[in-house]
Amino acid sequence: MTITLDSLEPALSVRQVLTLERVLAGEPEVVAGAQHLDRPVRWVHVAEAADVGVMLSGGEMVLTTGVLLAGDEDKQAEYVRSLHRAEAAAVVLGLGRAFPAAPDVMRRAAERCGLPMVVLHRPFPFAELTEEVQSRLVRRKFAAVSLSEAVRTELTALITAGAPLQRLLDEVARHSACPVVVTNLAHRVLGTAGERPAVDDVLRDWERIARQAGGVEGDGWIRAELGGRGERWGRIVLCGYRGDTATGRLLADRAAEALVLHRMLAGGAACSWEEQSAQSLLTDLVSGVVPARQLLPRARAAGLPVNRRTFVPLVVRDGDPARLERLLRLLGLPGLVAELADGATAVLLSLPRDQDAGALAVHFATRLRTETGPEHTVVAAAEPRAAWDDVPTGLREAQHVADAVADSCAVLDLPPVVRLKDVHLRGLIRLLRDDPHVQSFAERELDGLLRETDEDLLSVLRTYLATGRNKSRTAQLHHVSRPALYRRLESIQARLGVDLDDFEQAASVHIALLAHDAQQQ
């Protein structure tokens, strides 16, 4: 889309022109069409010809003394009607030369047409008014074109540098000084920018607001469509823009251009914006940096049902987010999917309260493991949450469970959905791994091995304890003979000063090793 100087709507309305100092010196009075004073003024035109309408192209404020209209009421009425047909912004009549007061015929005709009519009670040089208004219009148009190029340059530079969607939206919000929202055609929010309280106010009842606004711009709500080659796939909305409408449209159009280019360079993956939106939301939930209550508007605007729901926090190890999204759609389960870190993907299910949340989670996990194989996928879960405020704790618990079994899939016989109770001691150690007392205990118990950092002996010890001190199985897994394994176990016991045949000492070392491993991840 191209915005030229001529296509930019002016920034002055009839009302604004009438407040200019030079105009006030003429003592202006609105005698007709007062409800239409917010019409934009594209230009100011001085004309005395009775057929002035044929010279106009729309949006002009016409200045006249009416010298060619005096004494002919038919001409006076037709003069006003011709201005209306030409879509003039207003007519300004200077009193004194032809009319001592506003002629009733012109006033009535202007009122019927809805054309603002203004009379000037004091003599006024029209040249001063045209000079003042024209210079202001030119300055505003030049400033608008300069802003357009500045915004385009900044956004293009960000795209060239590989900036993410959020960085572009932040830049648009900085220029517009209002919340910015990007949605798909179903009004699902894909991205937002602006001051957080203002954005939250917009998102609190987003779907109703978005549908109510429809395609109509008003109260600073300015939309631009996203798409190309005859296909629309989204829109960007400036919410509550306080500047003039023309500049707001320009900003929205420039932003739309940049977002379309951003999508093209990303291979047309509009769905990746949905993934980024879900990732931002779930990451904030997991981190706990932002209170859950403040994230509720974002969740609702992202399309997640939140009223009277049961939330099931899941974390999937080595799960492809796109596959998980497809599976949710296939099973008809509402939820958000977002890749976290270290091969973990969060899935937050939102289920009606009359459904069996546990059974549906197992059904989801079973279908997933059928597709990928149980040896490749771990589905960890927290207990279902009935309150949104409890969701962050649930997500963190599911993440702890997933981490606890990350290195134990070959040893543990895992159910389709793994919960905290299924990882027993390993899960508890995971939850306590940042406790200084636990860290000190691990260092103290394993000091003899950690001091020399013998990874081979640590690996043998780890396998021996994980197999329930089964020497035959440990030797087999490490591809060594039993005599060789015995020598290594003797070395381990000597360095640690323990007897691994003693259950309590072996348990103490096992707990210390679990804590050590948890702290390394």
Coordinates of C-alpha atoms in Angstrom, one line a residue:
M1 CA 0.0 0.0 0.0
T2 CA 1.3 3.5 -0.9
I3 CA 0.4 6.7 0.9
T4 CA 1.0 9.8 -1.1
L5 CA 0.8 13.5 -0.1
D6 CA -2.6 13.9 -1.8
S7 CA -4.1 10.9 -0.1
L8 CA -3.3 12.1 3.4
E9 CA -6.3 13.5 5.1
P10 CA -5.7 17.0 6.5
A11 CA -5.3 17.5 10.3
L12 CA -7.6 20.6 10.6
S13 CA -11.3 20.5 11.0
V14 CA -13.8 23.3 10.4
R15 CA -14.0 23.7 14.2
Q16 CA -10.2 24.0 14.5
V17 CA -10.0 26.6 11.7
L18 CA -12.6 28.8 13.5
T19 CA -10.4 28.8 16.6
L20 CA -7.3 30.3 14.8
E21 CA -6.3 33.7 16.1
R22 CA -6.7 35.4 12.7
V23 CA -10.2 34.0 12.2
L24 CA -11.3 35.0 15.7
A25 CA -10.4 38.6 14.8
G26 CA -13.2 38.5 12.3
E27 CA -15.7 37.5 15.0
P28 CA -17.0 34.3 13.3
E29 CA -20.5 33.0 14.1
V30 CA -21.9 29.6 13.0
V31 CA -25.4 30.2 11.7
A32 CA -26.1 26.7 10.1
G33 CA -24.7 23.2 10.2
A34 CA -23.2 23.5 13.7
Q35 CA -23.4 19.7 14.2
H36 CA -21.0 19.2 11.2
L37 CA -18.1 21.3 12.4
D38 CA -15.7 18.3 12.7
R39 CA -15.6 17.9 9.0
P40 CA -11.9 17.9 7.7
V41 CA -10.7 20.9 5.7
R42 CA -8.6 19.8 2.8
W43 CA -8.1 23.3 1.4
V44 CA -9.3 26.9 1.6
H45 CA -10.8 28.5 -1.6
V46 CA -11.8 32.1 -2.2
A47 CA -14.5 32.3 -4.8
E48 CA -17.2 34.8 -5.7
A49 CA -18.6 32.9 -8.8
A50 CA -22.1 31.8 -8.5
D51 CA -21.2 28.4 -10.0
V52 CA -18.3 27.8 -7.7
G53 CA -19.3 24.1 -7.1
V54 CA -17.9 23.0 -10.5
M55 CA -14.4 24.2 -9.4
L56 CA -14.3 22.1 -6.2
S57 CA -13.1 18.6 -5.6
G58 CA -14.4 18.2 -2.0
G59 CA -13.2 19.2 1.4
E60 CA -12.7 22.9 0.7
M61 CA -13.7 25.7 3.0
V62 CA -15.1 28.4 0.6
L63 CA -14.7 32.1 1.5
T64 CA -17.0 34.6 -0.2
T65 CA -18.4 38.1 0.2
G66 CA -21.6 37.2 -1.8
V67 CA -21.4 40.2 -4.1
L68 CA -22.7 38.2 -7.0
L69 CA -25.5 36.7 -5.0
A70 CA -27.1 39.8 -3.5
G71 CA -30.7 40.4 -4.6
D72 CA -31.3 37.0 -6.1
E73 CA -32.6 34.4 -3.6
D74 CA -32.6 31.6 -6.2
K75 CA -28.9 32.1 -6.8
Q76 CA -28.3 32.2 -3.1
A77 CA -30.1 28.8 -2.5
E78 CA -28.4 27.2 -5.6
Y79 CA -25.0 28.5 -4.4
V80 CA -25.4 26.6 -1.2
R81 CA -26.7 23.5 -2.9
S82 CA -23.9 23.4 -5.4
L83 CA -21.4 23.5 -2.5
H84 CA -23.2 20.6 -0.9
R85 CA -23.1 18.6 -4.1
A86 CA -19.3 19.3 -4.4
E87 CA -18.9 18.1 -0.8
A88 CA -17.4 21.3 0.4
A89 CA -16.4 21.4 4.1
A90 CA -18.0 24.8 4.9
V91 CA -18.9 28.2 3.5
V92 CA -17.7 31.4 5.2
L93 CA -19.5 34.6 4.3
G94 CA -17.9 38.0 5.0
L95 CA -20.6 40.5 6.0
G96 CA -20.6 44.1 5.0
R97 CA -20.1 44.3 1.2
A98 CA -23.2 42.5 0.0
F99 CA -25.1 41.4 3.2
P100 CA -25.3 43.2 6.5
A101 CA -26.5 39.9 8.1
A102 CA -26.7 36.2 7.2
P103 CA -29.3 35.9 4.4
D104 CA -32.1 33.6 5.5
V105 CA -32.3 31.8 2.2
M106 CA -28.7 30.7 2.4
R107 CA -28.9 29.9 6.1
R108 CA -32.0 27.7 5.6
A109 CA -30.5 25.9 2.6
A110 CA -27.2 25.3 4.5
E111 CA -29.2 23.9 7.4
R112 CA -31.2 21.5 5.2
C113 CA -28.0 20.3 3.4
G114 CA -26.0 19.9 6.7
L115 CA -23.4 22.4 5.4
P116 CA -21.6 24.4 8.1
M117 CA -22.2 28.2 7.3
V118 CA -20.2 30.8 9.1
V119 CA -20.5 34.6 8.9
L120 CA -17.7 37.1 9.8
H121 CA -19.0 40.2 11.5
R122 CA -15.9 42.2 11.1
P123 CA -14.1 43.0 7.9
F124 CA -11.4 40.4 7.4
P125 CA -8.7 40.0 4.7
F126 CA -9.4 36.6 3.2
A127 CA -5.8 36.4 2.1
E128 CA -4.6 36.1 5.7
L129 CA -6.9 33.2 6.4
T130 CA -5.9 31.3 3.3
E131 CA -2.3 31.9 4.0
E132 CA -2.6 30.7 7.6
V133 CA -4.7 27.6 6.8
Q134 CA -2.7 26.6 3.7
S135 CA 0.6 26.9 5.6
R136 CA -0.7 24.8 8.4
L137 CA -2.1 22.1 6.1
V138 CA 1.2 21.9 4.1
R139 CA 3.2 21.7 7.3
R140 CA 1.0 18.9 8.7
K141 CA 1.1 17.0 5.4
F142 CA 4.8 17.3 5.2
A143 CA 5.1 16.2 8.8
A144 CA 2.8 13.3 8.1
V145 CA 4.9 12.2 5.1
S146 CA 8.1 12.5 7.2
L147 CA 6.6 10.5 10.0
S148 CA 5.5 7.9 7.4
E149 CA 9.0 7.5 6.1
A150 CA 10.6 7.5 9.6
V151 CA 8.3 4.7 10.7
R152 CA 8.9 2.7 7.6
T153 CA 12.6 3.1 7.9
E154 CA 12.7 2.1 11.6
L155 CA 10.4 -1.0 11.1
T156 CA 12.3 -2.1 8.0
A157 CA 15.6 -1.9 9.9
L158 CA 14.2 -4.0 12.7
I159 CA 12.9 -6.6 10.2
T160 CA 16.3 -6.7 8.4
A161 CA 18.0 -7.2 11.8
G162 CA 15.8 -10.3 12.4
A163 CA 13.7 -8.6 15.2
P164 CA 10.8 -10.7 16.5
L165 CA 7.2 -9.6 16.1
Q166 CA 7.1 -8.2 19.7
R167 CA 9.9 -5.7 18.9
L168 CA 8.0 -4.4 15.9
L169 CA 4.8 -3.9 17.9
D170 CA 6.7 -2.1 20.6
E171 CA 8.0 0.3 18.1
V172 CA 4.5 0.9 16.7
A173 CA 3.2 1.5 20.2
R174 CA 6.0 4.0 20.9
H175 CA 4.9 6.1 17.9
S176 CA 1.2 5.8 18.5
A177 CA 1.3 6.2 22.3
C178 CA -1.6 3.8 22.7
P179 CA -2.2 0.0 23.0
V180 CA -1.5 -1.9 19.8
V181 CA -3.2 -5.3 19.2
V182 CA -2.7 -7.8 16.4
T183 CA -5.4 -10.4 15.8
N184 CA -6.3 -13.1 13.4
L185 CA -9.7 -12.9 11.5
A186 CA -11.4 -14.7 14.4
H187 CA -10.4 -11.8 16.8
R188 CA -7.9 -14.0 18.6
V189 CA -5.1 -11.9 19.9
L190 CA -1.7 -12.8 18.4
G191 CA 0.4 -9.9 19.9
T192 CA 0.1 -6.8 21.9
A193 CA 2.2 -3.8 22.8
G194 CA 2.0 -0.7 24.9
E195 CA 1.8 0.1 28.6
R196 CA 0.7 -3.0 30.4
P197 CA -2.2 -1.5 32.4
A198 CA -3.7 0.1 29.3
V199 CA -3.3 -3.1 27.3
D200 CA -4.9 -5.1 30.0
D201 CA -7.9 -2.7 30.1
V202 CA -8.3 -3.3 26.3
L203 CA -8.0 -7.1 26.6
R204 CA -10.3 -7.5 29.6
D205 CA -13.3 -7.8 27.3
W206 CA -11.5 -8.0 24.0
E207 CA -13.9 -10.2 21.9
R208 CA -16.9 -8.0 22.7
I209 CA -15.0 -4.8 22.1
A210 CA -13.4 -6.1 18.8
R211 CA -16.7 -7.3 17.4
Q212 CA -18.5 -4.1 18.5
A213 CA -15.9 -2.0 16.8
G214 CA -16.3 -4.1 13.6
G215 CA -15.1 -2.2 10.6
V216 CA -16.0 1.2 12.0
E217 CA -13.3 3.6 13.2
G218 CA -14.2 5.9 16.1
D219 CA -12.9 7.0 19.5
G220 CA -9.4 6.5 18.3
W221 CA -9.8 2.8 17.2
I222 CA -8.0 2.5 13.9
R223 CA -7.6 -0.7 12.0
A224 CA -5.5 -1.9 9.1
E225 CA -5.9 -5.2 7.4
L226 CA -3.1 -7.8 7.1
G227 CA -2.8 -9.9 4.0
G228 CA -1.6 -10.0 0.5
R229 CA -2.4 -11.5 -2.9
G230 CA -6.1 -11.1 -2.3
E231 CA -6.1 -13.0 1.0
R232 CA -6.6 -11.4 4.4
W233 CA -5.3 -13.2 7.5
G234 CA -5.4 -10.7 10.3
R235 CA -5.5 -7.1 11.3
I236 CA -3.6 -4.6 13.5
V237 CA -5.6 -2.2 15.7
L238 CA -4.5 1.0 17.4
C239 CA -6.7 1.2 20.5
G240 CA -7.7 4.7 21.6
Y241 CA -5.3 6.7 19.4
R242 CA -5.4 10.3 20.6
G243 CA -3.9 12.0 17.6
D244 CA -5.7 13.0 14.4
T245 CA -7.3 10.2 12.4
A246 CA -5.1 10.7 9.3
T247 CA -1.9 10.2 11.2
G248 CA -3.3 7.2 13.0
R249 CA -4.3 5.6 9.7
L250 CA -0.9 6.3 8.4
L251 CA 0.8 4.6 11.4
A252 CA -1.6 1.6 11.2
D253 CA -0.9 1.2 7.4
R254 CA 2.9 1.5 7.9
A255 CA 2.7 -1.1 10.7
A256 CA 0.6 -3.4 8.5
E257 CA 3.2 -3.2 5.7
A258 CA 5.9 -4.1 8.1
L259 CA 4.0 -7.0 9.6
V260 CA 3.2 -8.5 6.2
L261 CA 6.8 -8.2 5.2
H262 CA 7.8 -9.8 8.5
R263 CA 5.5 -12.7 7.8
M264 CA 6.7 -13.1 4.3
L265 CA 10.3 -13.3 5.4
A266 CA 9.3 -15.9 8.0
G267 CA 8.0 -18.1 5.2
G268 CA 4.3 -17.1 5.6
A269 CA 3.9 -18.8 9.0
A270 CA 1.2 -16.7 10.5
C271 CA 0.6 -19.5 13.0
S272 CA 4.0 -18.8 14.5
W273 CA 2.6 -15.5 15.8
E274 CA 0.0 -17.6 17.7
E275 CA 2.8 -19.8 19.0
Q276 CA 4.8 -16.7 20.2
S277 CA 1.7 -15.3 21.9
A278 CA 1.1 -18.6 23.7
Q279 CA 4.8 -18.9 24.6
S280 CA 4.9 -15.4 26.1
L281 CA 1.8 -16.0 28.1
L282 CA 2.8 -19.5 29.5
T283 CA 6.4 -18.3 30.1
D284 CA 5.0 -15.5 32.2
L285 CA 2.7 -17.9 34.1
V286 CA 5.6 -20.3 34.8
S287 CA 8.0 -17.6 35.9
G288 CA 5.6 -16.0 38.3
V289 CA 7.0 -12.6 37.6
V290 CA 3.6 -11.3 36.6
P291 CA 0.7 -12.2 38.9
A292 CA -1.7 -14.7 37.4
R293 CA -4.6 -12.4 37.9
Q294 CA -3.0 -9.8 35.6
L295 CA -2.5 -12.4 32.9
L296 CA -6.1 -13.4 32.8
P297 CA -7.1 -10.8 30.1
R298 CA -4.3 -12.0 27.9
A299 CA -5.4 -15.6 28.3
R300 CA -9.0 -14.7 27.5
A301 CA -7.9 -12.6 24.5
A302 CA -5.7 -15.4 23.2
G303 CA -8.8 -17.6 22.9
L304 CA -8.4 -19.7 26.1
P305 CA -11.8 -20.3 27.9
V306 CA -11.3 -19.2 31.5
N307 CA -14.8 -18.9 33.1
R308 CA -15.9 -21.9 35.2
R309 CA -13.1 -24.2 33.8
T310 CA -10.8 -26.8 35.1
F311 CA -7.2 -26.2 34.1
V312 CA -4.8 -29.1 33.6
P313 CA -1.1 -28.0 33.5
L314 CA 1.1 -30.4 31.4
V315 CA 4.7 -30.4 30.4
V316 CA 5.8 -32.6 27.5
R317 CA 9.4 -33.7 27.1
D318 CA 10.7 -33.9 23.5
G319 CA 7.3 -33.0 22.1
D320 CA 6.9 -31.1 18.9
P321 CA 4.6 -28.0 19.6
A322 CA 3.0 -28.2 16.1
R323 CA 2.2 -31.9 16.7
L324 CA 0.7 -31.1 20.1
E325 CA -1.4 -28.3 18.6
R326 CA -2.8 -30.6 15.9
L327 CA -3.5 -33.3 18.5
L328 CA -5.5 -30.8 20.7
R329 CA -7.5 -29.8 17.7
L330 CA -8.1 -33.4 16.7
L331 CA -9.3 -34.3 20.2
G332 CA -11.3 -31.1 20.6
L333 CA -9.4 -30.1 23.7
P334 CA -9.2 -26.3 24.3
G335 CA -5.7 -25.3 25.3
L336 CA -2.5 -23.4 24.7
V337 CA 0.8 -24.9 23.7
A338 CA 4.2 -23.2 24.0
E339 CA 7.8 -24.4 23.8
L340 CA 9.7 -23.6 27.0
A341 CA 13.4 -24.5 27.3
D342 CA 15.6 -27.6 27.2
G343 CA 13.2 -29.6 25.1
A344 CA 10.1 -29.0 27.3
T345 CA 6.8 -27.9 25.9
A346 CA 4.0 -26.6 28.2
V347 CA 0.4 -27.5 27.5
L348 CA -2.4 -25.8 29.4
L349 CA -5.8 -27.5 29.0
S350 CA -9.0 -25.6 29.8
L351 CA -11.8 -28.1 30.3
P352 CA -15.5 -27.7 31.3
R353 CA -15.9 -28.6 35.0
D354 CA -18.3 -31.4 34.3
Q355 CA -15.6 -33.4 32.4
D356 CA -13.1 -35.8 33.8
A357 CA -9.9 -33.8 33.6
G358 CA -7.7 -36.7 34.7
A359 CA -9.2 -39.1 32.1
L360 CA -8.9 -36.5 29.3
A361 CA -5.2 -35.9 30.2
V362 CA -4.5 -39.6 30.0
H363 CA -6.4 -39.9 26.7
F364 CA -4.3 -37.0 25.3
A365 CA -1.0 -38.5 26.6
T366 CA -1.9 -42.0 25.3
R367 CA -2.7 -40.7 21.8
L368 CA 0.6 -38.7 21.8
R369 CA 2.7 -41.7 22.9
T370 CA 1.0 -43.9 20.3
E371 CA 2.1 -41.5 17.6
T372 CA 5.7 -40.9 18.9
G373 CA 6.5 -44.0 20.9
P374 CA 6.6 -44.2 24.7
E375 CA 10.4 -44.1 24.8
H376 CA 10.4 -40.7 23.1
T377 CA 7.8 -38.8 25.0
V378 CA 7.2 -38.0 28.7
V379 CA 3.9 -36.3 29.6
A380 CA 4.2 -34.8 33.1
A381 CA 1.2 -33.2 34.9
A382 CA 0.1 -31.4 38.0
E383 CA -3.2 -32.0 39.6
P384 CA -6.1 -30.2 37.9
R385 CA -6.6 -26.6 39.1
A386 CA -10.1 -25.1 39.6
A387 CA -8.8 -21.5 40.1
W388 CA -6.8 -19.6 37.6
D389 CA -4.6 -18.2 40.3
D390 CA -3.3 -21.7 41.0
V391 CA -2.2 -22.4 37.4
P392 CA 1.4 -21.0 37.7
T393 CA 2.0 -23.4 40.7
G394 CA 0.6 -26.2 38.6
L395 CA 2.8 -25.5 35.6
R396 CA 5.9 -25.3 37.8
E397 CA 5.0 -28.6 39.4
A398 CA 4.5 -30.3 36.0
Q399 CA 7.9 -28.9 34.9
H400 CA 9.5 -30.3 38.1
V401 CA 8.0 -33.7 37.4
A402 CA 9.2 -33.6 33.7
D403 CA 12.7 -32.6 34.8
A404 CA 12.8 -35.3 37.5
V405 CA 12.3 -38.1 34.9
A406 CA 14.3 -36.5 32.2
D407 CA 17.3 -38.9 32.7
S408 CA 15.3 -41.8 34.0
C409 CA 13.1 -43.0 31.2
A410 CA 15.1 -46.1 30.6
V411 CA 14.9 -47.1 34.3
L412 CA 11.4 -46.1 35.4
D413 CA 8.3 -47.7 34.2
L414 CA 6.3 -44.6 33.5
P415 CA 2.5 -44.3 33.2
P416 CA 1.0 -42.3 30.3
V417 CA 0.8 -39.2 32.5
V418 CA 3.5 -38.8 35.1
R419 CA 2.7 -37.0 38.3
L420 CA 4.7 -36.0 41.4
K421 CA 3.7 -39.2 43.2
D422 CA 5.1 -41.3 40.4
V423 CA 8.7 -39.9 40.7
H424 CA 8.8 -40.5 44.4
L425 CA 12.1 -39.4 46.0
R426 CA 13.5 -38.1 42.7
G427 CA 10.6 -35.6 42.5
L428 CA 11.1 -34.4 46.0
I429 CA 14.8 -33.8 45.4
R430 CA 13.9 -31.9 42.3
L431 CA 11.6 -29.6 44.3
L432 CA 14.3 -29.1 47.0
R433 CA 17.4 -28.8 44.7
D434 CA 17.8 -25.1 45.3
D435 CA 17.7 -25.4 49.1
P436 CA 21.2 -24.6 50.5
H437 CA 20.9 -27.4 53.1
V438 CA 20.3 -29.9 50.3
Q439 CA 23.2 -28.5 48.3
S440 CA 25.5 -28.7 51.3
F441 CA 24.4 -32.3 52.0
A442 CA 25.2 -33.4 48.4
E443 CA 28.6 -31.8 48.4
R444 CA 29.5 -33.4 51.7
E445 CA 28.3 -36.9 50.9
L446 CA 30.0 -37.0 47.4
D447 CA 33.1 -35.0 48.2
G448 CA 35.4 -37.9 47.7
L449 CA 34.2 -38.3 44.1
L450 CA 33.5 -34.7 43.2
R451 CA 37.0 -33.5 44.4
E452 CA 38.6 -35.4 41.5
T453 CA 35.6 -35.2 39.2
D454 CA 35.8 -38.8 38.1
E455 CA 32.8 -39.0 35.8
D456 CA 33.3 -42.7 35.1
L457 CA 32.9 -43.6 38.7
L458 CA 30.0 -41.2 39.1
S459 CA 28.2 -42.9 36.2
V460 CA 28.8 -46.4 37.6
L461 CA 27.5 -45.2 41.0
R462 CA 24.5 -43.6 39.4
T463 CA 23.5 -46.8 37.5
Y464 CA 24.3 -49.1 40.4
L465 CA 21.9 -47.2 42.7
A466 CA 19.2 -46.7 40.1
T467 CA 19.1 -50.4 39.4
G468 CA 18.6 -51.2 43.1
R469 CA 22.3 -52.2 43.6
N470 CA 22.0 -54.9 40.9
K471 CA 25.6 -55.7 40.1
S472 CA 24.8 -57.9 37.1
R473 CA 22.6 -55.3 35.5
T474 CA 25.1 -52.5 36.2
A475 CA 28.0 -54.5 34.6
Q476 CA 25.8 -55.2 31.6
L477 CA 24.8 -51.6 31.1
H478 CA 28.4 -50.4 31.4
H479 CA 29.8 -53.2 29.2
V480 CA 32.3 -54.4 31.8
S481 CA 33.0 -57.7 33.5
R482 CA 31.8 -58.3 37.0
P483 CA 35.4 -58.3 38.5
A484 CA 36.0 -54.9 36.8
L485 CA 32.7 -53.6 38.3
Y486 CA 33.7 -54.9 41.7
R487 CA 37.0 -53.0 41.5
R488 CA 35.2 -49.8 40.6
L489 CA 32.7 -50.2 43.4
E490 CA 35.5 -50.7 45.9
S491 CA 37.2 -47.6 44.6
I492 CA 33.9 -45.6 45.0
Q493 CA 33.4 -46.9 48.6
A494 CA 37.0 -46.1 49.5
R495 CA 36.7 -42.5 48.2
L496 CA 33.4 -41.9 49.9
G497 CA 34.1 -43.8 53.1
V498 CA 30.9 -45.7 52.9
D499 CA 29.6 -49.3 52.7
L500 CA 27.2 -49.5 49.8
D501 CA 25.9 -52.9 51.1
D502 CA 24.5 -51.0 54.1
F503 CA 21.0 -49.8 53.2
E504 CA 21.1 -46.5 55.1
Q505 CA 24.5 -45.5 53.8
A506 CA 23.6 -46.4 50.3
A507 CA 20.3 -44.5 50.6
S508 CA 22.2 -41.4 51.8
V509 CA 24.6 -41.6 48.9
H510 CA 21.7 -42.1 46.5
I511 CA 19.9 -39.0 47.8
A512 CA 23.0 -36.9 47.5
L513 CA 23.6 -38.1 44.0
L514 CA 20.0 -37.3 43.0
A515 CA 20.5 -33.8 44.5
H516 CA 23.8 -33.3 42.7
D517 CA 22.3 -34.3 39.3
A518 CA 19.3 -32.1 39.9
Q519 CA 21.5 -29.1 40.6
Q520 CA 23.5 -29.7 37.3
Q521 CA 20.4 -29.4 35.2

